[in-house]
XYZ file of C-alpha atoms in Angstrom:
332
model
C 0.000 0.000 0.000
C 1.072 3.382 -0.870
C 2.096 6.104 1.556
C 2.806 9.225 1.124
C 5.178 10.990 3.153
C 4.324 14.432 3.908
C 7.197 17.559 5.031
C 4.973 17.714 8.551
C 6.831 14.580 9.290
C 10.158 16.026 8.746
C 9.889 18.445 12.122
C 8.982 15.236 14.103
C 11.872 12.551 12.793
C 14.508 15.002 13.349
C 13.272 16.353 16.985
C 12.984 11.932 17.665
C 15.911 10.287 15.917
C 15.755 7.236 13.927
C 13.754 4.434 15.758
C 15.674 1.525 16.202
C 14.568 -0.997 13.654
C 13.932 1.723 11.499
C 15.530 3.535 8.477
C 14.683 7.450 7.933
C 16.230 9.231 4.888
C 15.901 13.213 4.902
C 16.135 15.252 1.481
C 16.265 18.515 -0.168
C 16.233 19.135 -3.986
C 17.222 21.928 -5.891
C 14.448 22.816 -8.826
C 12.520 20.226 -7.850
C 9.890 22.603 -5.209
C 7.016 20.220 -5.043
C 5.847 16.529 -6.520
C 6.353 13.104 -5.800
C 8.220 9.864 -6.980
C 8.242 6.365 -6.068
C 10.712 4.370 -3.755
C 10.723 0.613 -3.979
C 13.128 -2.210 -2.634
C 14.469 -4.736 -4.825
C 15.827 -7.035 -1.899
C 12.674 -7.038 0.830
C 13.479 -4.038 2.906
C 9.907 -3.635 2.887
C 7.214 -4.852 0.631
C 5.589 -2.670 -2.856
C 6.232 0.830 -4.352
C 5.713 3.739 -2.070
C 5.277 7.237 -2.736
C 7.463 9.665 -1.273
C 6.006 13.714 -1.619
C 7.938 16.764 -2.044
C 7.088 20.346 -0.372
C 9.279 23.264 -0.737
C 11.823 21.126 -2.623
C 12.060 18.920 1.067
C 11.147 15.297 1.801
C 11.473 12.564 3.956
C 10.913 9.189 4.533
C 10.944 6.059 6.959
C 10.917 2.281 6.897
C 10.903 -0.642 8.821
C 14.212 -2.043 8.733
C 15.278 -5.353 9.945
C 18.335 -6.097 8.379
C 20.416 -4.049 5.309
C 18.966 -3.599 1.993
C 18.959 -1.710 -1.247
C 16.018 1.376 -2.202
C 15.872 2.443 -5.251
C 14.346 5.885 -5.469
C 12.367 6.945 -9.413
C 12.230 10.473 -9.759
C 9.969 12.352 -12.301
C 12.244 11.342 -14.855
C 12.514 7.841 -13.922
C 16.604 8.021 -13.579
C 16.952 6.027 -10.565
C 19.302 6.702 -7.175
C 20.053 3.485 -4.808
C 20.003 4.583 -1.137
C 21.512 1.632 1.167
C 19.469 1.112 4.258
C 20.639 0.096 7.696
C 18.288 -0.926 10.628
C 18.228 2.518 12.896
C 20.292 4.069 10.280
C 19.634 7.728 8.874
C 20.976 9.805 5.865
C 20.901 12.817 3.936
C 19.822 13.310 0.187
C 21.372 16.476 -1.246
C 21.691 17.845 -4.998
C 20.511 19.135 -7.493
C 16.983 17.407 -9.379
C 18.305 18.229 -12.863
C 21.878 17.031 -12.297
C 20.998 13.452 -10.639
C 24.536 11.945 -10.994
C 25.926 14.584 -8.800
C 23.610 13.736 -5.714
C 25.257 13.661 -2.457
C 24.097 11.300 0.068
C 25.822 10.877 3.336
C 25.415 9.015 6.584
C 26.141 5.500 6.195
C 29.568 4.269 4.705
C 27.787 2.504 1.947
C 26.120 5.310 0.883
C 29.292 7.667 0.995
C 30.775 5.044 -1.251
C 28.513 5.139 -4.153
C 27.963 8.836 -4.171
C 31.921 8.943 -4.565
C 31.314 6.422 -7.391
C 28.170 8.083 -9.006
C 30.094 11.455 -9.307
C 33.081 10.120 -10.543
C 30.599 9.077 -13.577
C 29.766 12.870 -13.875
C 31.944 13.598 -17.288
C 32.517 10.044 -17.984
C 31.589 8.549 -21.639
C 29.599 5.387 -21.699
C 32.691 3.191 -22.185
C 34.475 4.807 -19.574
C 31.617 4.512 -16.911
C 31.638 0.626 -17.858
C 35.660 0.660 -16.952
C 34.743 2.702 -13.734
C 31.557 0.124 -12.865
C 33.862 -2.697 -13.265
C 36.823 -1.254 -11.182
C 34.492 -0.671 -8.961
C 32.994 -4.198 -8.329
C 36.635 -5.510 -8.207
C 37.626 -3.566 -5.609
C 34.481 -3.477 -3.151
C 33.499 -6.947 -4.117
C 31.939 -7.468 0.090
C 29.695 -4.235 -0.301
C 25.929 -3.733 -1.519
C 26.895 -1.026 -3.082
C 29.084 -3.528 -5.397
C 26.290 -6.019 -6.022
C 24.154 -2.513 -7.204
C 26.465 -1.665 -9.505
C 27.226 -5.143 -11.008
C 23.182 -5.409 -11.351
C 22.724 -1.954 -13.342
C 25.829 -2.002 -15.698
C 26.528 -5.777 -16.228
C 23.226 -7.961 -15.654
C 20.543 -5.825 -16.258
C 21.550 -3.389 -19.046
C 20.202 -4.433 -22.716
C 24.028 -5.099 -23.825
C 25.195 -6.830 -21.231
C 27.982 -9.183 -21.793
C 26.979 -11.870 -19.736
C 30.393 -13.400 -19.767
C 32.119 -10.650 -18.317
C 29.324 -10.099 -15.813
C 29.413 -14.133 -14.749
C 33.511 -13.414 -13.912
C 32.419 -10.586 -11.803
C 29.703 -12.222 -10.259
C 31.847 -14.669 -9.310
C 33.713 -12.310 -7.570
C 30.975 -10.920 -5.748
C 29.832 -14.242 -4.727
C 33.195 -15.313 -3.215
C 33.421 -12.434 -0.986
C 29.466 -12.481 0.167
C 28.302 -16.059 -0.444
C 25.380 -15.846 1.923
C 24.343 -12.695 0.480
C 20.781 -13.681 -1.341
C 20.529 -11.028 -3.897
C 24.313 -12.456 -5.092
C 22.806 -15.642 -5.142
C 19.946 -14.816 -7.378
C 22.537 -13.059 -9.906
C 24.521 -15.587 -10.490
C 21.377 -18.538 -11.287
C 19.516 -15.519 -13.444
C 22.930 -15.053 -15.181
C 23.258 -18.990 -16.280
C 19.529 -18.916 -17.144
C 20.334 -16.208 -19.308
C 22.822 -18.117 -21.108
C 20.498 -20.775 -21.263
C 18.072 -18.159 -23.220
C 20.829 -16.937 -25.582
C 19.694 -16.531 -29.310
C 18.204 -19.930 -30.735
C 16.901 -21.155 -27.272
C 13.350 -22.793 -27.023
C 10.429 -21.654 -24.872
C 11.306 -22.880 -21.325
C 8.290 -25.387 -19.286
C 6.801 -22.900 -16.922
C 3.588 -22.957 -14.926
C 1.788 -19.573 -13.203
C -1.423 -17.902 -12.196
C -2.909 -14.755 -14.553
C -3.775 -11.987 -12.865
C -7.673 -13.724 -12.856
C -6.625 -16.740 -11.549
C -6.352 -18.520 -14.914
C -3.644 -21.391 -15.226
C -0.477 -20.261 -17.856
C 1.664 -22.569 -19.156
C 4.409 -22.977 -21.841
C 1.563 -24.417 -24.196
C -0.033 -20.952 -24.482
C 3.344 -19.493 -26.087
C 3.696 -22.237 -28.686
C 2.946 -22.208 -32.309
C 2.630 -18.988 -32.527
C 5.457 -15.930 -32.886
C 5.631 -14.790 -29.258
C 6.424 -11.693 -27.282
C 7.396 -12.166 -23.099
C 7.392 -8.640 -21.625
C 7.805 -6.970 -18.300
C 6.564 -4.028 -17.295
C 4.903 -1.966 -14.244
C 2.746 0.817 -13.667
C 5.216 3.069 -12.037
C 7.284 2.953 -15.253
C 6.633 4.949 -18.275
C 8.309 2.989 -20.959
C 7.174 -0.372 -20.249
C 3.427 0.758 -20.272
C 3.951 2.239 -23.438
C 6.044 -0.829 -24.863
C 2.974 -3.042 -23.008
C 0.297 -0.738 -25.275
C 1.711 -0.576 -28.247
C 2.362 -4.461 -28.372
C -1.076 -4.804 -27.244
C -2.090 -2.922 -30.067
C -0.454 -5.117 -32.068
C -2.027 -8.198 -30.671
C -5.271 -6.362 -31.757
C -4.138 -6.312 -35.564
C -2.188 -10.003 -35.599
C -4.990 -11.533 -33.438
C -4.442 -15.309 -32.226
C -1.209 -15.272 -34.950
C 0.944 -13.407 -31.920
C 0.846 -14.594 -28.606
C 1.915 -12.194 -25.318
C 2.872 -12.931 -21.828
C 3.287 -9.711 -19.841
C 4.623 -10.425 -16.271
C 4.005 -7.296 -13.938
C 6.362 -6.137 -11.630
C 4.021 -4.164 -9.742
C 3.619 -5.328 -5.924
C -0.505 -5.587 -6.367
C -2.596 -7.574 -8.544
C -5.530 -4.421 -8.363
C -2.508 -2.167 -9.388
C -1.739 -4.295 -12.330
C -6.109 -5.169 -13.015
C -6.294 -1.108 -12.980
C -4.183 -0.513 -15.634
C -4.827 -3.401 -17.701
C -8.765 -2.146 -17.584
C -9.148 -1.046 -21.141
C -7.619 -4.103 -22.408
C -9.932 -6.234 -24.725
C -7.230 -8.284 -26.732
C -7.650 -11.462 -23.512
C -3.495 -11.500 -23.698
C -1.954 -13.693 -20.537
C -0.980 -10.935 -17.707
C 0.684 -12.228 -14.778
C 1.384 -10.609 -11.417
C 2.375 -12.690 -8.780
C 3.614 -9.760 -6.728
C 7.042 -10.679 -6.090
C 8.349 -7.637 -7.919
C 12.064 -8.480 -8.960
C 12.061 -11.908 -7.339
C 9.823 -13.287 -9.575
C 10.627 -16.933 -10.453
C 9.423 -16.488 -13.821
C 12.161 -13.695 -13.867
C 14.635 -16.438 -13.588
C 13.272 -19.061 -15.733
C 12.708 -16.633 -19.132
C 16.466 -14.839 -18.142
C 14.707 -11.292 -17.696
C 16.161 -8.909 -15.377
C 14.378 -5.312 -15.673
C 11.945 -3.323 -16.756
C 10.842 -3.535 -20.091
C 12.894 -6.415 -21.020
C 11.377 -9.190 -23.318
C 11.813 -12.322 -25.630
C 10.554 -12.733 -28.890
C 9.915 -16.185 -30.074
C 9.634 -17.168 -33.753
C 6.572 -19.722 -34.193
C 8.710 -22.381 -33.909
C 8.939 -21.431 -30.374
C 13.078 -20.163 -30.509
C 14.326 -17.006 -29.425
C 14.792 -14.389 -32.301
C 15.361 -11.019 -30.329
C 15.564 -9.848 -27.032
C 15.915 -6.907 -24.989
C 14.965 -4.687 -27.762
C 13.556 -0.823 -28.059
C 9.434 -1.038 -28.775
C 10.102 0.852 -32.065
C 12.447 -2.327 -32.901
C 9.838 -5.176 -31.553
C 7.177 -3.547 -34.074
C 9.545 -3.952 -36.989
C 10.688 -7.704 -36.207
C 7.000 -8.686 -35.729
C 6.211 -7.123 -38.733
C 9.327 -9.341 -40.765
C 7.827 -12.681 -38.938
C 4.099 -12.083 -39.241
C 3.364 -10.098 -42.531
């Protein structure tokens, strides 16, 4: 459930403390005087997307916190900042909204870390911030601020070269092998080889958002598109419409399985209201630790699969603009 998290808390948290078994971050934003944006956590700090409000260009926010985690915070322009929680922890979020990269955020060690690491990407050219990422990762391999980084530039980016992100997962792993979340990157990582180019539809079984068995059976013998998306993220609903406009046009010759990553079926039943195409929709409200995640070798966001109809992979991880034009080539 969403909660927003108004500046008459601020006053309150800051006369108190941090709770123990709690985790408070405190902001201010330059050009940013009033709105909202979403927080979520990717490894169970606590459960769903919540909504954190700006007045006066000031927010804050609090958690349970039971052990460390990761929160990712989506701003208005859904660039994302990872803020590292500790249980009766605080810190301070301070920049600038239209220079993101250069956000300061200090309190915790962890934290102090990656902002070091996210401004020393300031002037850096894509190839160069890959050089920095991977430095990086070498030489904190027993932080979370390490297994953050290896996620966003090696096992989650559309490019990724899942060779060189298995060696540094491996590293990772050796220096925190009880840590879950490492865990989970290295299986998704040989799944995804598994799902290279020329792979067939994997056996799966799951629940639509309706309650309806899904199985591998419903993707085969037809060309095939498996998506993900969620509500709080701009460019997978509009990759999720536009395909579903497609479905409308190709009818039962194009089969899609969109897998929510939204933490509530309703959520995900909401925005799927105007849909009259009947395509398979599953949320099963385990956000990024999805099984199916795992089993089809998708990692964010708007990543999909596109299956030819003899049920192999053709494409992945491709633009919507990109997925129109290689239906088009298989089904016209």
């Amino acid at each position: 459930m969403k909660r927003l998290i108004y500046l008459t808390l601020t006053l309150v948290l800051v006369a108190c403390g941090t709770r123990r078994g709690y985790f408070n971050l405190d902001g201010r934003l330059l050009n940013l005087n009033q709105g909202e944006f979403y927080v979520y956590s990717p490894d169970g700090v606590f459960a769903g997307v919540d909504t954190i409000k700006v007045e006066g260009g000031r927010f804050t926010f609090e958690t349970q916190c039971k052990e460390s985690g990761t929160l990712v915070i989506v701003f208005p322009n859904f660039s994302e900042v990872p803020v590292f929680a500790e249980p009766g922890e605080a810190v301070t979020v301070k920049g600038d909204a239209s220079h993101l990269k250069e956000i300061e955020i200090k309190g915790t060690k962890e934290n102090e870390l990656m902002t070091s690491f996210r401004q020393q990407l300031v002037k850096a050219s894509p190839p160069e911030e890959l050089a920095y990422a991977e430095k990086f990762v070498k030489n904190n391999p027993s932080t979370a601020a390490s297994v953050y980084v290896l996620r966003k530039y090696f096992v989650v980016s559309p490019d990724a070269d899942i060779d060189k992100a298995s060696a540094l997962a491996d590293v990772v792993y050796k220096a925190q092998p009880k840590n879950g979340e490492v865990a989970r990157i290295v299986r998704y990582l040989k799944m995804m080889k598994r799902n290279s180019s020329g792979a067939s539809i994997p056996s799966f079984s799951a629940q639509d958002i309706n309650g309806k068995g899904v199985t591998d059976s419903y993707l085969r013998g037809k060309v095939a598109v498996v998506y993900t998306w969620a509500d709080w993220s701009y460019e997978s609903r509009n990759m999720r419409d536009r395909l579903l406009r497609l479905k409308g046009e190709y009818g039962n010759r194009l089969a899609l399985l969109g897998i929510s990553l939204d933490a509530s079926r309703n959520t995900c039943r909401l925005s799927l209201r105007n849909d009259s195409t009947s395509s398979a929709a599953i949320c099963d409200q385990m956000m990024f630790e999805s099984p199916l995640l795992e089993t089809f070798g998708l990692g964010r966001v708007s990543d999909n699969i596109i299956y030819n109809a003899q049920g192999r992979i053709v494409e992945r991880g491709l633009n919507i603009n990109e997925i129109e034009t290689k239906l088009k080539a298989l089904l016209d």
